[in-house]
mmCIF file of C-alpha atoms and ligand atoms in Angstrom:
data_model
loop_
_atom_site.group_PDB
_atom_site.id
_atom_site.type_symbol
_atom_site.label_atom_id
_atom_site.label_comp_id
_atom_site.label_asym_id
_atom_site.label_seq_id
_atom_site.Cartn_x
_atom_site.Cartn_y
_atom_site.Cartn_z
ATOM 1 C CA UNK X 1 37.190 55.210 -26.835
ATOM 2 C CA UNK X 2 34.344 53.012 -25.245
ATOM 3 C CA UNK X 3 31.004 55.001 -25.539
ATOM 4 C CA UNK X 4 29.074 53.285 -23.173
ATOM 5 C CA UNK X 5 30.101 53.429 -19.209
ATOM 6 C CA UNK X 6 29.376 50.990 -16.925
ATOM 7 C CA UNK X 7 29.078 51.219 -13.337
ATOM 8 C CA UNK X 8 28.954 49.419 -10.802
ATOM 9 C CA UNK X 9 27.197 50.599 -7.639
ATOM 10 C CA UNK X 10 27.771 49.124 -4.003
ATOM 11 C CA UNK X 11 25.151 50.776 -0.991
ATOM 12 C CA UNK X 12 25.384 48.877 2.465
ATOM 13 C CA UNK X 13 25.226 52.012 4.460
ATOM 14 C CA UNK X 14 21.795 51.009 6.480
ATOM 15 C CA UNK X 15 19.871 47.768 6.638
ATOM 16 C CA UNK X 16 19.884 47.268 2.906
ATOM 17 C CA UNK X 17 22.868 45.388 0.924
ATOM 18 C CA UNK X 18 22.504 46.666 -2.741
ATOM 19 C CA UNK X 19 24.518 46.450 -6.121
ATOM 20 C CA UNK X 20 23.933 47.709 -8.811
ATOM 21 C CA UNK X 21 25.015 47.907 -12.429
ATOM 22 C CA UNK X 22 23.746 51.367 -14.064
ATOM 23 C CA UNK X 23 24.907 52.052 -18.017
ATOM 24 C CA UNK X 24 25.819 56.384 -18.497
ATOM 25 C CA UNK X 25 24.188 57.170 -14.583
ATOM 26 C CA UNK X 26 20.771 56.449 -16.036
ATOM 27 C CA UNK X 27 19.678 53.075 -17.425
ATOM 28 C CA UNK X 28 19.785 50.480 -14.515
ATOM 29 C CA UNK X 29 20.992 47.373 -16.207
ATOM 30 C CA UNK X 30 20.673 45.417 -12.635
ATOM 31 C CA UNK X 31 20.125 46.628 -8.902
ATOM 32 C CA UNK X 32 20.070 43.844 -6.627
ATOM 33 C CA UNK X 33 18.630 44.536 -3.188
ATOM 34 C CA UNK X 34 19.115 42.465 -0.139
ATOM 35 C CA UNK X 35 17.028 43.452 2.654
ATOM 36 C CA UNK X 36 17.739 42.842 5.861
ATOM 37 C CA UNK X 37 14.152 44.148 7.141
ATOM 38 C CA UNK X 38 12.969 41.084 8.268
ATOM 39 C CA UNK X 39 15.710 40.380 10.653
ATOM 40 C CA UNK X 40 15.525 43.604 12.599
ATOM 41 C CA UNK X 41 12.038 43.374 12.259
ATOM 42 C CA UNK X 42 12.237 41.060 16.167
ATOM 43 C CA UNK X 43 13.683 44.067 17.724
ATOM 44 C CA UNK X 44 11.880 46.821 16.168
ATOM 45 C CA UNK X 45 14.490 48.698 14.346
ATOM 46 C CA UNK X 46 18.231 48.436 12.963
ATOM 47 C CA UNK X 47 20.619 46.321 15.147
ATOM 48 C CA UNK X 48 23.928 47.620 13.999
ATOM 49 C CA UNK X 49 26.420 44.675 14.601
ATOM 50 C CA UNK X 50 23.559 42.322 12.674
ATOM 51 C CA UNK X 51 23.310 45.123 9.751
ATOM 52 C CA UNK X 52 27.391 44.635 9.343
ATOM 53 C CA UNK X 53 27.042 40.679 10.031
ATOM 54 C CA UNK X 54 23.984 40.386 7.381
ATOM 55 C CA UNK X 55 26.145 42.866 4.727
ATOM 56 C CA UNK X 56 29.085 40.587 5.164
ATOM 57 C CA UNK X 57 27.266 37.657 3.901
ATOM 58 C CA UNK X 58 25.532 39.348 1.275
ATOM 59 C CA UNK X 59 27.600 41.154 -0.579
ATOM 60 C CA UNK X 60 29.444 38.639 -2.607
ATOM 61 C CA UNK X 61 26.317 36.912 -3.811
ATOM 62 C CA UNK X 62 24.551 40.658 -4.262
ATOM 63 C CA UNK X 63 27.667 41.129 -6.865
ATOM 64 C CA UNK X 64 27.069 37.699 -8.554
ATOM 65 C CA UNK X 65 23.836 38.374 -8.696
ATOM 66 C CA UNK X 66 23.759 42.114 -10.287
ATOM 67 C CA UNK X 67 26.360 40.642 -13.059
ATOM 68 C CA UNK X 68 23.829 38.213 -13.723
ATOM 69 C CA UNK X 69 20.938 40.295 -14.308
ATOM 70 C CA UNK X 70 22.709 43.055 -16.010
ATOM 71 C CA UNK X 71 24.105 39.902 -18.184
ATOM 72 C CA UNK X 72 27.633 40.998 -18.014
ATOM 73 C CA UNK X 73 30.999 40.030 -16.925
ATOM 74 C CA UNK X 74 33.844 42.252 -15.070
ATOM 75 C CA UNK X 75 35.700 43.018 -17.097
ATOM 76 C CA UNK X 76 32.748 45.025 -18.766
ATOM 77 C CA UNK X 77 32.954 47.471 -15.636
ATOM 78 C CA UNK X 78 34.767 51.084 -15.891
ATOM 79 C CA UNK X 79 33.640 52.740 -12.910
ATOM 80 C CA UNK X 80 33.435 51.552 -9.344
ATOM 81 C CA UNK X 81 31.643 53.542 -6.741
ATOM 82 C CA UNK X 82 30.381 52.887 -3.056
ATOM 83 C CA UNK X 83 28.561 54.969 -0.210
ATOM 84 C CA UNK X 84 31.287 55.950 2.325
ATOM 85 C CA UNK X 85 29.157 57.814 4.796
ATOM 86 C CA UNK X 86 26.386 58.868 6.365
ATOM 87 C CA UNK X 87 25.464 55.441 8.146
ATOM 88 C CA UNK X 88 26.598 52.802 10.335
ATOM 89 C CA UNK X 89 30.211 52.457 10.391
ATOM 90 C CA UNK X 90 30.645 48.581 10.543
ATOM 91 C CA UNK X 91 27.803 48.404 7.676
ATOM 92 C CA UNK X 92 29.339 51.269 5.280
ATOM 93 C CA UNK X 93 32.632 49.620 5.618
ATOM 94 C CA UNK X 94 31.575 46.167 3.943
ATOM 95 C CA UNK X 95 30.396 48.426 0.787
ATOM 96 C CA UNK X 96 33.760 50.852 0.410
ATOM 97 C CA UNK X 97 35.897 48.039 0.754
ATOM 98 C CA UNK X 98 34.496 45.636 -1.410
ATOM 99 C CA UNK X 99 34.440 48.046 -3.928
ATOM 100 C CA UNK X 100 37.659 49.459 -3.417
ATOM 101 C CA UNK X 101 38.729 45.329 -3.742
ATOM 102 C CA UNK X 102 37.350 45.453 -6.805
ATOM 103 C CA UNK X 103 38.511 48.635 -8.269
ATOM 104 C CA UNK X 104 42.055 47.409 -7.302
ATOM 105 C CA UNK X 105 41.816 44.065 -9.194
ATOM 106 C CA UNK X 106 39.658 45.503 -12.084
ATOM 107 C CA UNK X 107 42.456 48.442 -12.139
ATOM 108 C CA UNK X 108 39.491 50.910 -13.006
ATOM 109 C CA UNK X 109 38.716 54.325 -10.965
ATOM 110 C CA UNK X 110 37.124 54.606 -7.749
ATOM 111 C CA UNK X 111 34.346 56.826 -6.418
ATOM 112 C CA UNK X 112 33.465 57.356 -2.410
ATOM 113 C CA UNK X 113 29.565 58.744 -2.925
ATOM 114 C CA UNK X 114 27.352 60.558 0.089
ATOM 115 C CA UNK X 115 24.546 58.282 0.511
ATOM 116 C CA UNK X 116 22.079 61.490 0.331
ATOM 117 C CA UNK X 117 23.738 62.683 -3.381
ATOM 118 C CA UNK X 118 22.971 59.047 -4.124
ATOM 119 C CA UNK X 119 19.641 59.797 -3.008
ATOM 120 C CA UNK X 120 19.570 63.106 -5.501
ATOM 121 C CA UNK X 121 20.288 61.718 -7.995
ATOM 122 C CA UNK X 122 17.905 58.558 -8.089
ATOM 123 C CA UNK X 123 15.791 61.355 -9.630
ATOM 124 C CA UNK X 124 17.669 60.764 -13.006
ATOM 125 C CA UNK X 125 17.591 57.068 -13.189
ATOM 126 C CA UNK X 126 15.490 55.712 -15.954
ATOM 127 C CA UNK X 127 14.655 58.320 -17.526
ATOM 128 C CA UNK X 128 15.625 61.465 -19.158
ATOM 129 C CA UNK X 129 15.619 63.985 -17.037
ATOM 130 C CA UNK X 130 18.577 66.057 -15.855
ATOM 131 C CA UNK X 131 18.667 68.764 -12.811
ATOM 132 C CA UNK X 132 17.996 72.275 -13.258
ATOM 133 C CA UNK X 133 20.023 75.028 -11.021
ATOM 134 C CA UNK X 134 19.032 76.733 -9.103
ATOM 135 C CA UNK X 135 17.407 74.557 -7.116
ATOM 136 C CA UNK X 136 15.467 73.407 -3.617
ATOM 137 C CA UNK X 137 16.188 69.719 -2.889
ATOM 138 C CA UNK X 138 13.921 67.957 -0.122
ATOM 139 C CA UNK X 139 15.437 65.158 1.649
ATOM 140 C CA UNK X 140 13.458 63.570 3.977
ATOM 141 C CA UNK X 141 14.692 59.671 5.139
ATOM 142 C CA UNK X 142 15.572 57.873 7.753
ATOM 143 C CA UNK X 143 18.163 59.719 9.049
ATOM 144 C CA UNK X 144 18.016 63.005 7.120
ATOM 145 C CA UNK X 145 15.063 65.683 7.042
ATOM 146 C CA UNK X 146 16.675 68.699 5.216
ATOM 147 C CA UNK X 147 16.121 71.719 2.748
ATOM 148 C CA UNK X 148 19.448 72.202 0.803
ATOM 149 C CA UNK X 149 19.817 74.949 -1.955
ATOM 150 C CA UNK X 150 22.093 74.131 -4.894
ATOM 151 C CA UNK X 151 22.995 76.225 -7.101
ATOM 152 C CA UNK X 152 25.239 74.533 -9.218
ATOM 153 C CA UNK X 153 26.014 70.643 -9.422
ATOM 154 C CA UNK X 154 27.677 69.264 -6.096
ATOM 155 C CA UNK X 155 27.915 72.708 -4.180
ATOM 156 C CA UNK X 156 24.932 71.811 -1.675
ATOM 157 C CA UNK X 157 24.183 74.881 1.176
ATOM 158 C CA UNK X 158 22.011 73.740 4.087
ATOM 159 C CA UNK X 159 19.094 75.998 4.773
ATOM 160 C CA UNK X 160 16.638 73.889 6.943
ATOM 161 C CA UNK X 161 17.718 71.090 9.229
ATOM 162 C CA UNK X 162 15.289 68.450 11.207
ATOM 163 C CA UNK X 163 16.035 69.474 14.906
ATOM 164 C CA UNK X 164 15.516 66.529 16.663
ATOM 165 C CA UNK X 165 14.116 63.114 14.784
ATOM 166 C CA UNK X 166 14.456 62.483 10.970
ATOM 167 C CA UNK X 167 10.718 62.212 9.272
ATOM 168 C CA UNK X 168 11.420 58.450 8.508
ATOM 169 C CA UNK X 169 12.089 58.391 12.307
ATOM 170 C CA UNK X 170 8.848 60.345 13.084
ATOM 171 C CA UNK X 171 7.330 57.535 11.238
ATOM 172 C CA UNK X 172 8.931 54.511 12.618
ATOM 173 C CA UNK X 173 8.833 55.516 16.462
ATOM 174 C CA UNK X 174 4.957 56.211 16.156
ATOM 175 C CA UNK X 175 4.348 53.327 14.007
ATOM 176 C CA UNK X 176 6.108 51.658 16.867
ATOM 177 C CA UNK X 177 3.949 53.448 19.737
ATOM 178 C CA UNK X 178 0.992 51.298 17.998
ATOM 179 C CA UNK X 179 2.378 48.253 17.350
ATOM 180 C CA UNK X 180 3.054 48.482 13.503
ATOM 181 C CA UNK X 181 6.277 46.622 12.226
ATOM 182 C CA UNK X 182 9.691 48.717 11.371
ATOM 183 C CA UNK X 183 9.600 50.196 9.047
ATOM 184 C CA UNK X 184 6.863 52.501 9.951
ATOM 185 C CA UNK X 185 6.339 54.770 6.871
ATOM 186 C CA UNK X 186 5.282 52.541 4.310
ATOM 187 C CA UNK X 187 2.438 50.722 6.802
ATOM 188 C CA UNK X 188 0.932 54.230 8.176
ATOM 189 C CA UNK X 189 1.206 54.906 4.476
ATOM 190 C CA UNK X 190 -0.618 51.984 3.924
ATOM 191 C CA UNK X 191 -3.544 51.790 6.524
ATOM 192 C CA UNK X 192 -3.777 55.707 6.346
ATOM 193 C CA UNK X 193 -5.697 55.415 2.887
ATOM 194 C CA UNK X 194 -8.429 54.019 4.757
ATOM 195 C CA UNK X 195 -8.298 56.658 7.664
ATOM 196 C CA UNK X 196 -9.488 59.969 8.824
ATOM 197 C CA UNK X 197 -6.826 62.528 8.316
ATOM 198 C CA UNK X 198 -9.014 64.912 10.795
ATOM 199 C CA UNK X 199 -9.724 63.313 13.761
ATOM 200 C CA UNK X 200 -6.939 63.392 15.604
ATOM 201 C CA UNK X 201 -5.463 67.683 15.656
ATOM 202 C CA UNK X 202 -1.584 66.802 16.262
ATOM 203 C CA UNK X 203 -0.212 69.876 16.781
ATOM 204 C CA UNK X 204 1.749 72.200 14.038
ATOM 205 C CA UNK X 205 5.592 72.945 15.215
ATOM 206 C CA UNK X 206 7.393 76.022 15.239
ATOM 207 C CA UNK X 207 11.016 76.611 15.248
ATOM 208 C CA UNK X 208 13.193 79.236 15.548
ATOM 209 C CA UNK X 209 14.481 78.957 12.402
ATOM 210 C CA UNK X 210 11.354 78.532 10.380
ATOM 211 C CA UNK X 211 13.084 76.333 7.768
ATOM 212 C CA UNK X 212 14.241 73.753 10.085
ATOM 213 C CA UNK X 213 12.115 71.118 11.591
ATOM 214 C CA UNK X 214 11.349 69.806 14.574
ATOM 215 C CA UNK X 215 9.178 66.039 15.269
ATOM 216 C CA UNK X 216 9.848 64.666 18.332
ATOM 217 C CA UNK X 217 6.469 66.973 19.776
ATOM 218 C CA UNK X 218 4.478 64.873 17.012
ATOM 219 C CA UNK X 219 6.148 62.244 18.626
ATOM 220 C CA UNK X 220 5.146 62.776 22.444
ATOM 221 C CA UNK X 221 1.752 63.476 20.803
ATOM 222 C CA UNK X 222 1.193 60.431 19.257
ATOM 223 C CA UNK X 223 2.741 58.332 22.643
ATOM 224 C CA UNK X 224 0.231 60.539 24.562
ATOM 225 C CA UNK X 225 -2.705 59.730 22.110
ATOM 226 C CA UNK X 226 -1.635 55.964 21.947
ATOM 227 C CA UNK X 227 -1.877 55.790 25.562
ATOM 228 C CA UNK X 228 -5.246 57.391 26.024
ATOM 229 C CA UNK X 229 -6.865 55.142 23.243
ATOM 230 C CA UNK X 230 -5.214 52.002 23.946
ATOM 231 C CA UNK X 231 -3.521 51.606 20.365
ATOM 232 C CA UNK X 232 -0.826 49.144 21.351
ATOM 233 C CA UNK X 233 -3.579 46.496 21.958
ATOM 234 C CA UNK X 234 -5.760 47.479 18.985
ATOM 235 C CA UNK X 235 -6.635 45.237 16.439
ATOM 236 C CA UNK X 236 -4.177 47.298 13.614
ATOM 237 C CA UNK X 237 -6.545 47.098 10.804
ATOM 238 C CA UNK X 238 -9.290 48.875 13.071
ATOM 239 C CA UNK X 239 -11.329 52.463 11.953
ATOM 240 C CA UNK X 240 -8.924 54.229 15.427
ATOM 241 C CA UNK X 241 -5.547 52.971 13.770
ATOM 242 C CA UNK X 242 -6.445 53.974 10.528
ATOM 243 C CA UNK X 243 -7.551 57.444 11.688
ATOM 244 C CA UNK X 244 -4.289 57.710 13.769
ATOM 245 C CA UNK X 245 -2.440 56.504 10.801
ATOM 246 C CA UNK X 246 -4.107 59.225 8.225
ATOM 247 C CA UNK X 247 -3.687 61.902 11.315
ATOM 248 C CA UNK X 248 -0.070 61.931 11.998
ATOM 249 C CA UNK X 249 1.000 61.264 8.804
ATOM 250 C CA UNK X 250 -1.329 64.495 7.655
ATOM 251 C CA UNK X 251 0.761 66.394 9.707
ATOM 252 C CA UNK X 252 4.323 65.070 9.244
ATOM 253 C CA UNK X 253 3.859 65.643 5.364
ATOM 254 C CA UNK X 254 1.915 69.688 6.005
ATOM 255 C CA UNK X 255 5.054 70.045 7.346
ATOM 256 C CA UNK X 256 7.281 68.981 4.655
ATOM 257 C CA UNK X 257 4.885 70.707 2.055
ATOM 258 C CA UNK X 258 4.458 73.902 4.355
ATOM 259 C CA UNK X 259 9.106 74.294 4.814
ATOM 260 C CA UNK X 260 9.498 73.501 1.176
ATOM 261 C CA UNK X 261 7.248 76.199 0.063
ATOM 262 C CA UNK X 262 8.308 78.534 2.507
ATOM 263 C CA UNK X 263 11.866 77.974 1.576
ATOM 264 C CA UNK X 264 10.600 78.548 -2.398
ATOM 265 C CA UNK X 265 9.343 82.148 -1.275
ATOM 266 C CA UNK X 266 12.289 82.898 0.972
ATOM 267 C CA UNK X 267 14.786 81.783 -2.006
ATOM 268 C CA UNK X 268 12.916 82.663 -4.970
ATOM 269 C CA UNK X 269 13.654 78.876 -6.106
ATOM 270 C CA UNK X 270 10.376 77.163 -7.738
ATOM 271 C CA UNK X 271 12.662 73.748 -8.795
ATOM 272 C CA UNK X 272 12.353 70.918 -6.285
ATOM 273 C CA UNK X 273 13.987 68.107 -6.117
ATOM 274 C CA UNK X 274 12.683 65.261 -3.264
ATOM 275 C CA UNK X 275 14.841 62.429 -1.955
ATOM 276 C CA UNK X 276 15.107 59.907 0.311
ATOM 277 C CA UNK X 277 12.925 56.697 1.261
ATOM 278 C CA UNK X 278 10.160 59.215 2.856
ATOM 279 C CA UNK X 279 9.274 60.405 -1.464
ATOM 280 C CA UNK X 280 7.856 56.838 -1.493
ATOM 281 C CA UNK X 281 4.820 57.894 0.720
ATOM 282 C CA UNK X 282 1.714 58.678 -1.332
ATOM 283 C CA UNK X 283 0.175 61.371 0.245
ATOM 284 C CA UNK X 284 3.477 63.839 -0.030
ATOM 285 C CA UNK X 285 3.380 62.606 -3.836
ATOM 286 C CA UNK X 286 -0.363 63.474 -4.041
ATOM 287 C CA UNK X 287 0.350 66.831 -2.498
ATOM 288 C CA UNK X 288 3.385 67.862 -4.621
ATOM 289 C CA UNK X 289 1.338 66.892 -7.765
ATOM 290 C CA UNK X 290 -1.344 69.204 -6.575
ATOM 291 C CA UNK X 291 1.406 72.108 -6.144
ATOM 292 C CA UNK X 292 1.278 74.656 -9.350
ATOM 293 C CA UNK X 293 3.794 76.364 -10.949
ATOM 294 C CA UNK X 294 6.398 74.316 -9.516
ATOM 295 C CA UNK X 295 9.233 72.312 -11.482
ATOM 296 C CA UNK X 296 9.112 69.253 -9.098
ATOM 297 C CA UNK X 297 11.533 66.320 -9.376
ATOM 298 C CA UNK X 298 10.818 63.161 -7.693
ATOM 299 C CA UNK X 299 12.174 59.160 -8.198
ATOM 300 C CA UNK X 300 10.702 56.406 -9.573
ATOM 301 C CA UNK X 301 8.764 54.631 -6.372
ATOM 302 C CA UNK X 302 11.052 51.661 -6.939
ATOM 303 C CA UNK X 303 14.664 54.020 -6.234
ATOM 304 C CA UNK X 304 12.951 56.207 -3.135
ATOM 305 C CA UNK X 305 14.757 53.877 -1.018
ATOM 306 C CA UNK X 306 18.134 52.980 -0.313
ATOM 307 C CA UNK X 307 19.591 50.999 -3.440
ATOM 308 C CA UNK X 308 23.120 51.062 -5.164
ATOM 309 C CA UNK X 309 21.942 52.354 -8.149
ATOM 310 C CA UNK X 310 21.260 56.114 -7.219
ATOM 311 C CA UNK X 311 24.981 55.629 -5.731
ATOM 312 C CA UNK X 312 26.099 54.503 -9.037
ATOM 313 C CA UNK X 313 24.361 57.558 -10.693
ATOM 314 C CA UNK X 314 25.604 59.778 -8.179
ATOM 315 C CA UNK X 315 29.501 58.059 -9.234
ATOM 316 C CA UNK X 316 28.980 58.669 -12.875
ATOM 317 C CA UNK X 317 28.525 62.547 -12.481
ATOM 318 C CA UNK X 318 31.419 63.143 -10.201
ATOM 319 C CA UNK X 319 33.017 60.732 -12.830
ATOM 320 C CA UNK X 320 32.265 63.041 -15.303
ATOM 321 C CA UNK X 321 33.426 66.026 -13.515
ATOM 322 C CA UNK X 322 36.961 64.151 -13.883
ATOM 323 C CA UNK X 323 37.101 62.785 -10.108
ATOM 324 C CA UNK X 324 38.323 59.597 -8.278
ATOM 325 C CA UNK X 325 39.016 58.947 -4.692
ATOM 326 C CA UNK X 326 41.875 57.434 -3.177
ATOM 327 C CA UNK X 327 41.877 53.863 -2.113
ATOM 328 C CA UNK X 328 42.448 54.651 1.699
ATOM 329 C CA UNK X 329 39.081 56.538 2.039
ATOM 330 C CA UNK X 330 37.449 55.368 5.230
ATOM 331 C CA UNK X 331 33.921 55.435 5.885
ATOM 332 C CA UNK X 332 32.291 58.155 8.108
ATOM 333 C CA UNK X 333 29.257 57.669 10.014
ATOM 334 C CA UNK X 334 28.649 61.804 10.179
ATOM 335 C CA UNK X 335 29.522 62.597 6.887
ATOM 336 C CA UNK X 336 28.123 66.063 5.855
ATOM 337 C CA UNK X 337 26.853 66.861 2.494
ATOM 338 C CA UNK X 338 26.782 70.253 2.929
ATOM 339 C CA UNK X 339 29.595 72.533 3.897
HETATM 340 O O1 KG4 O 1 16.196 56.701 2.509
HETATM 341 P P1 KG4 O 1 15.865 55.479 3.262
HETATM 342 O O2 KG4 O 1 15.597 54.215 2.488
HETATM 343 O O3 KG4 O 1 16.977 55.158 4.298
HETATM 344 C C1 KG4 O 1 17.723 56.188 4.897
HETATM 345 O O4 KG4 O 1 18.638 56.706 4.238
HETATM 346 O O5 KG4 O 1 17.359 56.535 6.040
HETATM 347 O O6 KG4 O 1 14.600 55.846 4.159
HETATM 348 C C2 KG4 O 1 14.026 54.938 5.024
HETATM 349 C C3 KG4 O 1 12.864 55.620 5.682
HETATM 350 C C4 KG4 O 1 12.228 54.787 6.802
HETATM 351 O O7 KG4 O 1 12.115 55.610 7.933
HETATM 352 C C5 KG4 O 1 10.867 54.423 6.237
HETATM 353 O O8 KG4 O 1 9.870 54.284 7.228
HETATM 354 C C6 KG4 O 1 10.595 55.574 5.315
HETATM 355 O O9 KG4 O 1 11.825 55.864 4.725
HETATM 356 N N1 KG4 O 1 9.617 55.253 4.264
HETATM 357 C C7 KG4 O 1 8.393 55.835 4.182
HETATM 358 C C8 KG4 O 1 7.729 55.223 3.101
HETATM 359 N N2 KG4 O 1 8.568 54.289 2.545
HETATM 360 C C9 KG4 O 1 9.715 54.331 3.273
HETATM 361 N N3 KG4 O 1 7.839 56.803 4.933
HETATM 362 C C10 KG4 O 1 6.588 57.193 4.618
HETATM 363 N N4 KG4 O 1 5.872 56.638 3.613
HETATM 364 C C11 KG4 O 1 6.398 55.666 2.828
HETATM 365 N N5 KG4 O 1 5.678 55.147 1.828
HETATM 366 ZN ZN1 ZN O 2 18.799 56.375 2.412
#
């Protein structure tokens, strides 16, 4: 029997058109990333029907392309796997087919991934780490802001739930309020360095459930703060943008930091594992390093954000576990992780 597995990762679920080639679910041989930032960038966020247009066009050359790098030819592939949901429906739909195409010609298995278990396990790319159980995994992206405990591999139960806007949201609508470029996160990251975390009090947020969380009052704030200071017009690399920057993004990470470790206590659970394009942002990295007695999990910087090969990693355990999916899986914009 071949020792080595190759597979081969498709993620179009979003604004990025990925593939990727990933040998065992760890050592990224290739993983090609189209973005599509730029072209949304005009109307300040994701236009849907130019995601799907954009992922039409790119796929086939992402493909060529990740073969290329990874130096290797098709018929070198034993695994094909592709995000089927959560995400925009014309967008996923370029991805699952494509690779359901090419399971069909290659004749090799087929595997329909959640886009946040992609996210999961990103944690084990490049390195040698595997996951720990039980365990506390932090999601925070885009479109997700969630506490899930898992206590074995795959069986994922919800325990805190954003309530209104996802953190990546929270980012991009105040980034937005200001006139930063989408994405928001990584500039506030950015020009927060340079900022005053203090000067501007937005305010902490309760919930009934204390595990879940709630942003769109740090939104409101920020609109109501941007309006009172002028921000919109502000030169952006001035001291008020920095300290508004460094101020909200203070908060929207205390928050993170504050659930997580309240949702440790609650659970008796000190293993974290953090996902999603939000782990990118420096000051929730600088916090969790400062956390003791923690066992905290966290990507590489360069898969915190969508790519195809935490989807191919994500394949290559359920592939393990002795699983395929059907060829007439359709892709589901709501797809739950957790049951
Ligand atoms: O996981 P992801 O790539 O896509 C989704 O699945 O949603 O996350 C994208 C989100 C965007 O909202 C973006 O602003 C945010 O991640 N993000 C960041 C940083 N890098 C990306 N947020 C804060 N700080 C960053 N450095
Ligand atoms: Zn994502």
């Amino acid at each position: 029997m071949k020792q080595d597995i190759l597979t081969l990762g498709l993620e179009s679920s979003c604004d990025e058109t990925s593939v990727a080639i990933v040998k065992n679910g760890k050592h990224v041989l290739s993983n090609i990333i189209f973005s599509q930032i730029k072209e949304h960038q005009k109307y300040g966020g994701v236009v849907p029907e130019a995601a799907s247009r954009l992922h039409v066009m790119n796929i086939i050359p992402c493909l060529q392309e990740a073969l290329k790098t990874a130096a290797c030819s098709w018929s070198d592939i034993d695994l094909v796997c592709s995000t089927m949901g959560p995400g925009l429906l014309g967008a996923l739909a370029v991805g699952l087919n494509s690779a359901k195409a090419i399971s069909l010609s290659l004749n090799k298995p087929f595997i329909a991934i959640h886009h946040i278990e992609g996210h999961l396990y990103a944690n084990l790319l490049d390195n040698d780490l595997s996951f720990k159980y039980p365990s506390l995994a932090l999601i925070a992206s885009g479109g997700h802001t969630q506490i899930i405990l898992i206590n074995q591999a795959f069986e994922y139960q919800l325990i805190g739930n954003t309530l209104d806007d996802a953190i990546g949201e929270a980012f991009d609508k105040s980034a937005r309020i200001v006139g930063l470029p989408y994405p928001g996160g990584p500039i506030i990251d950015k020009l927060a360095q340079k900022g005053d975390p203090k000067r501007f009090n937005f305010p902490k947020v309760t919930t009934p459930n204390p595990l879940d969380f709630s942003f769109s009052g740090l939104k409101t704030f920020a609109l109501k703060l941007g309006q009172e200071n002028h921000l919109l017009t502000q030169e952006k690399e001035c001291q008020i943008i920095a300290d508004f920057c460094a101020s909200l993004q203070f908060r929207l990470i205390e928050e993170l930091i504050n659930k997580l470790l309240l949702a440790s206590k609650t659970h008796q659970v000190n293993t974290f594992i953090i996902a999603g394009g939000v782990s990118a942002n420096s000051e929730l990295r600088k916090r969790l390093n400062e956390l003791n007695n923690y066992e905290i999990q966290i990507p590489s910087l360069k898969y915190c954000t969508d790519n195809a090969a935490m989807i191919a990693a994500a394949g290559y355990a359920r592939f393990l576990q002795g699983e395929t999916s059907p060829l007439n899986i359709e892709p589901k914009a709501n797809l739950r992780l957790c049951l």
